[in-house]
Short mmCIF file of C-alpha atoms and ligand atoms in Angstrom, two decimals:
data_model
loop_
_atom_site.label_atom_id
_atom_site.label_comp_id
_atom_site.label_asym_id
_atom_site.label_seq_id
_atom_site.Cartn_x
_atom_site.Cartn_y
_atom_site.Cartn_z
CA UNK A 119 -22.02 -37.28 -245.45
CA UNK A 120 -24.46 -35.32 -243.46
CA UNK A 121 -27.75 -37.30 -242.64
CA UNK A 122 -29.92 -34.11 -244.53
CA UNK A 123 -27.27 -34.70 -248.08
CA UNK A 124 -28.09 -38.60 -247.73
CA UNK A 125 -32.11 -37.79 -247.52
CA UNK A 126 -31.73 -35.47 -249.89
CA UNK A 127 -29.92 -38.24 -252.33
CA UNK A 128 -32.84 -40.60 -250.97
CA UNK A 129 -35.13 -37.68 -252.53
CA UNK A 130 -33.58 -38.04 -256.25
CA UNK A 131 -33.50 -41.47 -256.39
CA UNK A 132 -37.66 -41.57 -255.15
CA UNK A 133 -38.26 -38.75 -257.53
CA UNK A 134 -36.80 -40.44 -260.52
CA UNK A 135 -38.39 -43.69 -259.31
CA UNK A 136 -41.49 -41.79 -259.69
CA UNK A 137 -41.01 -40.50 -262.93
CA UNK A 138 -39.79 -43.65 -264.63
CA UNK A 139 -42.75 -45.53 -263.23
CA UNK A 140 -45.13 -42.97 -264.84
CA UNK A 141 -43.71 -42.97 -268.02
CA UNK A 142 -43.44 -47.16 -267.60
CA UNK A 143 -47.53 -46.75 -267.16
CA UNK A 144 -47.89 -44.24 -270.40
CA UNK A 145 -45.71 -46.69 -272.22
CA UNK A 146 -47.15 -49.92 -271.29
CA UNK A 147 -50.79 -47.78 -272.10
CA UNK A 148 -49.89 -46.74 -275.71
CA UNK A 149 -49.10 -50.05 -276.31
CA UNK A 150 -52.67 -51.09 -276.99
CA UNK A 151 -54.30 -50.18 -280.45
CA UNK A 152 -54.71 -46.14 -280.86
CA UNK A 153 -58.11 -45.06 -281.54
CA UNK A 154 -56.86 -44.00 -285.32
CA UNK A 155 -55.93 -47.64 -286.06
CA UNK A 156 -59.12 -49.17 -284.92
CA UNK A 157 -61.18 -46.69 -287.06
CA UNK A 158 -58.77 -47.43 -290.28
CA UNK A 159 -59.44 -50.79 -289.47
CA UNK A 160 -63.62 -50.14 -289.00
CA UNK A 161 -63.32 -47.99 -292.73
CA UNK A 162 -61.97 -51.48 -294.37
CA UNK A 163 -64.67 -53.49 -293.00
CA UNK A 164 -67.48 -51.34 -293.89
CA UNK A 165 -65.88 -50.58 -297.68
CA UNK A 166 -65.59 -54.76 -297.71
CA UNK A 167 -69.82 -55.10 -296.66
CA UNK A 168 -70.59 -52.64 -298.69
CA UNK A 169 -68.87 -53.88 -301.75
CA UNK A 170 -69.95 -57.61 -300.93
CA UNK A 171 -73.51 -56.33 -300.91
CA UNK A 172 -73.93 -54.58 -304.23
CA UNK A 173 -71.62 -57.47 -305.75
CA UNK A 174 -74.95 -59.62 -304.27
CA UNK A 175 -77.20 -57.43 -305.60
CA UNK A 176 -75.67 -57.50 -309.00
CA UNK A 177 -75.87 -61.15 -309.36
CA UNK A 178 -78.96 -61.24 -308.61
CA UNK A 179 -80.34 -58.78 -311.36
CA UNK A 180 -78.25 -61.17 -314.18
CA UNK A 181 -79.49 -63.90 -312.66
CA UNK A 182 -82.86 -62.17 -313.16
CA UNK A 183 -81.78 -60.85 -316.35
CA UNK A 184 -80.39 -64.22 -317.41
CA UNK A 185 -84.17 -65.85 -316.42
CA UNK A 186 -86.17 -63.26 -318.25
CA UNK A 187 -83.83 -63.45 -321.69
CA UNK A 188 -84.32 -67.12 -321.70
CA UNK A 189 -88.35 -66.44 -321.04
CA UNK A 190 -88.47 -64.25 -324.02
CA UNK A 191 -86.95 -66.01 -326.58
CA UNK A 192 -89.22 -68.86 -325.39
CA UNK A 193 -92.03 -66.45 -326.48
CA UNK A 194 -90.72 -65.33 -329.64
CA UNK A 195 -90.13 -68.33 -330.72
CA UNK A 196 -93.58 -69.93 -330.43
CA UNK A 197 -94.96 -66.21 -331.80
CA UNK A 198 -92.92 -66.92 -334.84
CA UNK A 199 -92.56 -70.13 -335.59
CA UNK A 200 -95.90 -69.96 -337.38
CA UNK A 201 -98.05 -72.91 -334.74
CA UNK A 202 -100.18 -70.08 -332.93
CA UNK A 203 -103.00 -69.33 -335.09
CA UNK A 204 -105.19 -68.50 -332.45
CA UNK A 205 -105.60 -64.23 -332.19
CA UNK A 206 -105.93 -64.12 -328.67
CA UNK A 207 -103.12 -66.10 -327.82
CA UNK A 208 -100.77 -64.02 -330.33
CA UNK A 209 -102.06 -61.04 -329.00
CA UNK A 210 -101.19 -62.26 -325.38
CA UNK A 211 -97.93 -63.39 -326.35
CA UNK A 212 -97.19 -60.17 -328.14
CA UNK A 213 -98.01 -58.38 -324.91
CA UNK A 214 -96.08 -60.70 -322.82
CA UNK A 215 -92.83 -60.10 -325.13
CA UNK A 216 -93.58 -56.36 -324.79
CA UNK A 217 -93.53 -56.54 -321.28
CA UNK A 218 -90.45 -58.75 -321.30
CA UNK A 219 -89.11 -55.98 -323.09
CA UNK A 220 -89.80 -53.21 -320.53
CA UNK A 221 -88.69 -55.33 -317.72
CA UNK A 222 -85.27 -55.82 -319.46
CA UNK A 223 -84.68 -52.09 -319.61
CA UNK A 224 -85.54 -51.33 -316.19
CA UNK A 225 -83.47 -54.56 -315.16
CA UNK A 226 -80.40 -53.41 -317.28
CA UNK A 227 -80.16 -49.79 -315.89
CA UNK A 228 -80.88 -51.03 -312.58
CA UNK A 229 -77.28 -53.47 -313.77
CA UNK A 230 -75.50 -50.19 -315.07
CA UNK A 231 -76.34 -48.49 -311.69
CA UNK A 232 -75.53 -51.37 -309.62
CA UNK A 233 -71.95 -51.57 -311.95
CA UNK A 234 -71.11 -48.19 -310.94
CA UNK A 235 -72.02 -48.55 -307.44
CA UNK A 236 -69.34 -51.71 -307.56
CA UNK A 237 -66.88 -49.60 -308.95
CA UNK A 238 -66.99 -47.00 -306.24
CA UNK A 239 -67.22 -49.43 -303.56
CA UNK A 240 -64.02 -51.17 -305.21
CA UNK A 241 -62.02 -47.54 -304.82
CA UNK A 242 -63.50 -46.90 -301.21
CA UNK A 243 -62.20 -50.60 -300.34
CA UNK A 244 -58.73 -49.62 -301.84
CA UNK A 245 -58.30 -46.53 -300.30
CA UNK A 246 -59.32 -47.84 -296.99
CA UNK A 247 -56.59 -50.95 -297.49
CA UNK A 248 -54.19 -48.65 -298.04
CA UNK A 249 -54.87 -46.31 -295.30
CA UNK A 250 -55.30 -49.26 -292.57
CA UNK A 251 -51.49 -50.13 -294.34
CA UNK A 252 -49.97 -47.13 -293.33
CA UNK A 253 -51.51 -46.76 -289.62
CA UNK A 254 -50.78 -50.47 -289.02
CA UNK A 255 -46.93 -49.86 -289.83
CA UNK A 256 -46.76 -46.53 -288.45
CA UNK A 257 -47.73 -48.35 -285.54
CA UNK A 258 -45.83 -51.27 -285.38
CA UNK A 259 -42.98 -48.84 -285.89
CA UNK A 260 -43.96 -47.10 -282.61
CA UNK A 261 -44.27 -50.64 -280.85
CA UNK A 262 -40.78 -51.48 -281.39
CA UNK A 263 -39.70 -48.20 -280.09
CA UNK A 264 -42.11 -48.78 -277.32
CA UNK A 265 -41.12 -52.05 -276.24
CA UNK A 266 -37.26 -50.88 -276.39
CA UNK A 267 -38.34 -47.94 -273.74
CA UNK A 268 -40.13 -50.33 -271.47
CA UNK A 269 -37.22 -52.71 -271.54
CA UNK A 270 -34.74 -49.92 -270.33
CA UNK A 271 -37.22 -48.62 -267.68
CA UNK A 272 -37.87 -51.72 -266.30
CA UNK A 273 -34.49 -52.19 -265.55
CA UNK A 274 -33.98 -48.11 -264.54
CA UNK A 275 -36.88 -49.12 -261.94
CA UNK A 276 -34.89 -52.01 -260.95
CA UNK A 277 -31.23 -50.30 -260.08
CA UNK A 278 -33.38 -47.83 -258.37
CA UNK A 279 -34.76 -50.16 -256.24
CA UNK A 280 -31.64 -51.36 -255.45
CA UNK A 281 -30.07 -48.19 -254.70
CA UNK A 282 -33.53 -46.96 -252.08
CA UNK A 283 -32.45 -49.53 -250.24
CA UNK A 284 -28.58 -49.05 -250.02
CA UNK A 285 -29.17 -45.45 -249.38
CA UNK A 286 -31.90 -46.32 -246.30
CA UNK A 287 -29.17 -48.38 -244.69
CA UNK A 288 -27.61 -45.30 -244.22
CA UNK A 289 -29.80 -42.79 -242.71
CA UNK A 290 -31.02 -43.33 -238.98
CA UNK A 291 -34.51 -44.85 -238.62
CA UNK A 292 -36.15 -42.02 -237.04
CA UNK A 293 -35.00 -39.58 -239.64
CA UNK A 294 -36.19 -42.06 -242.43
CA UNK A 295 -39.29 -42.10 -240.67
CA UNK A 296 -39.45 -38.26 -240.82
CA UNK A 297 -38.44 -38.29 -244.62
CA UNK A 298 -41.62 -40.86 -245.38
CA UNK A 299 -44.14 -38.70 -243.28
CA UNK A 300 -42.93 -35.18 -245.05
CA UNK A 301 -42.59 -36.45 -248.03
CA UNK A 302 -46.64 -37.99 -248.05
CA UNK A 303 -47.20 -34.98 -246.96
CA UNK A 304 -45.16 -32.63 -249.60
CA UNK A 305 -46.09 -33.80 -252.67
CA UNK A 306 -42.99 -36.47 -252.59
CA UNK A 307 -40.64 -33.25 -251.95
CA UNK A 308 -39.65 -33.30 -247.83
CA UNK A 309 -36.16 -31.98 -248.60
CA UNK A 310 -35.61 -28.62 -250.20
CA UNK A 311 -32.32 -27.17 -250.98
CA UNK A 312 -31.14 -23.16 -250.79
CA UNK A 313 -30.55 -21.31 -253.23
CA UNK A 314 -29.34 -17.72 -251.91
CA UNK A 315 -30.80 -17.86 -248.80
CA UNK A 316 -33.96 -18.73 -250.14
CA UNK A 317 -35.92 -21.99 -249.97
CA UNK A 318 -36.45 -23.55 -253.38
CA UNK A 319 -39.86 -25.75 -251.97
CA UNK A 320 -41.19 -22.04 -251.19
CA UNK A 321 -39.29 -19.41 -252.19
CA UNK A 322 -39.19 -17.80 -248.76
CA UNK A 323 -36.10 -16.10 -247.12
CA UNK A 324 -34.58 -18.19 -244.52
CA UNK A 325 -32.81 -16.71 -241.95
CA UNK A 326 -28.84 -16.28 -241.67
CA UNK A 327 -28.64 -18.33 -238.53
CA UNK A 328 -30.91 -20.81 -239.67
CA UNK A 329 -28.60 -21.18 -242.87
CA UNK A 330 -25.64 -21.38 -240.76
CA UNK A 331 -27.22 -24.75 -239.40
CA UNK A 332 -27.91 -25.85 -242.55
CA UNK A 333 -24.51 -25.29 -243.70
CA UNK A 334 -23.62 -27.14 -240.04
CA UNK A 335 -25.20 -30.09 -241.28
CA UNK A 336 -27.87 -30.32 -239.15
CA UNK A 337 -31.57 -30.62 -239.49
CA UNK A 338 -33.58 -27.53 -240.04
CA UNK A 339 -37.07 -27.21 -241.19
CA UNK A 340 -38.02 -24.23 -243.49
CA UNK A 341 -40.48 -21.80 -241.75
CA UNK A 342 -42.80 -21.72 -244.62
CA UNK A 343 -43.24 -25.26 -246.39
CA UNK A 344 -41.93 -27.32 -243.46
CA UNK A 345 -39.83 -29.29 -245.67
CA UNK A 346 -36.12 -29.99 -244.12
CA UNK A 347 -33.42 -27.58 -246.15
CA UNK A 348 -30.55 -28.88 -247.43
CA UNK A 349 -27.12 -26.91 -247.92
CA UNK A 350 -26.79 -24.77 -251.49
CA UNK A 351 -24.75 -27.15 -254.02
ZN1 ZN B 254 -39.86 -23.79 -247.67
#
């Protein structure tokens, strides 16, 4: 084999090398939690600290509640159990049991909004759960495939390692040299096959003698992109 066909093997083996190490980087990248799970998982924690907080807050008003029954019926029963003859105080504690009263009302709608408030908290929390489910084994599902891809491209990366340096064994040093240099300099392309005559790194028309060379096997350099041709498959 000509010394141009074993660069231009050397070529597919760096390009794939190439490729398989980029996709190795996107795979080992979307590997790490997606922006969609960590929000799911940011909508659970708020539904659970709001929910926590009214559950607080209702406690708190029956505790309230609970303290201002017992107050009451502390009241009426000294207002009727017939011991107070004294108008003023009856007239205070009529007052005070009026007030009571009031306070109870505001305090229970303040419970019946608080209730409500629990209620939608409790539906926010379980939609949340349910949507952190789904992410979270959509993707552990993608993991597994993930993991599998990085497995076989480890190992692609690997044989192709392997095979770089078989195939440099067999091309002379100083066109190896030559194939590093153009290749930096080419965008990781320094060989370019024909295709009709025509140079496929830059489309332009190489001559008939020139192709007769490459056809030769020996080493010619495109006039327009530099690159060394290779013979037409
Ligand atoms: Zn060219």
């Amino acid at each position: 084999m000509s010394q141009v066909l074993l660069l231009y093997r050397l070529q597919e083996i760096d390009t794939e090398y190439r490729e398989k190490k980029q996709r190795l980087t996107e795979v080992l990248r979307a590997q790490k939690e997606t922006d969609v799970l960590l929000a799911a998982r940011k909508q659970v924690e708020t539904a659970v600290a709001t929910l926590k907080k009214w559950r607080t807050q209702h406690k708190e008003l029956s505790l309230e509640l609970e303290g201002l029954n017992a107050k009451a019926k502390r009241s009426e029963d000294r207002l009727y159990s017939g011991n107070v003859k004294n108008p003023k105080e009856l007239s205070d504690l009529q007052n005070e049991i009026q007030a009571l009263g009031r306070r109870r009302s505001t305090l229970e709608d303040e419970l019946l909004e608080v209730m409500i408030l629990i209620e939608d908290a409790e539906a926010e929390h379980q939609a949340a759960t349910e949507a952190l489910t789904k992410v979270e084994t959509q993707w552990q599902h993608a993991q597994a495939g993930l993991k599998q891809e990085q497995k076989e491209l480890a190992l692609r990366l690997h044989v192709l390692t392997g095979q770089r340096q078989q195939q440099t064994t067999l091309i002379a040093a100083d066109n190896l040299t030559l194939y590093n240099n153009l290749s930096q300099k080419r965008g990781g392309v320094a060989v370019a096959r024909l295709k009709d005559n025509m140079c496929t790194g830059c489309r332009l028309t190489v001559s008939a003698h020139k192709v007769k060379e490459v056809n030769e096997g020996q080493l010619v350099y495109c006039g327009g992109c530099g690159r060394i041709l290779c013979p037409q498959v």
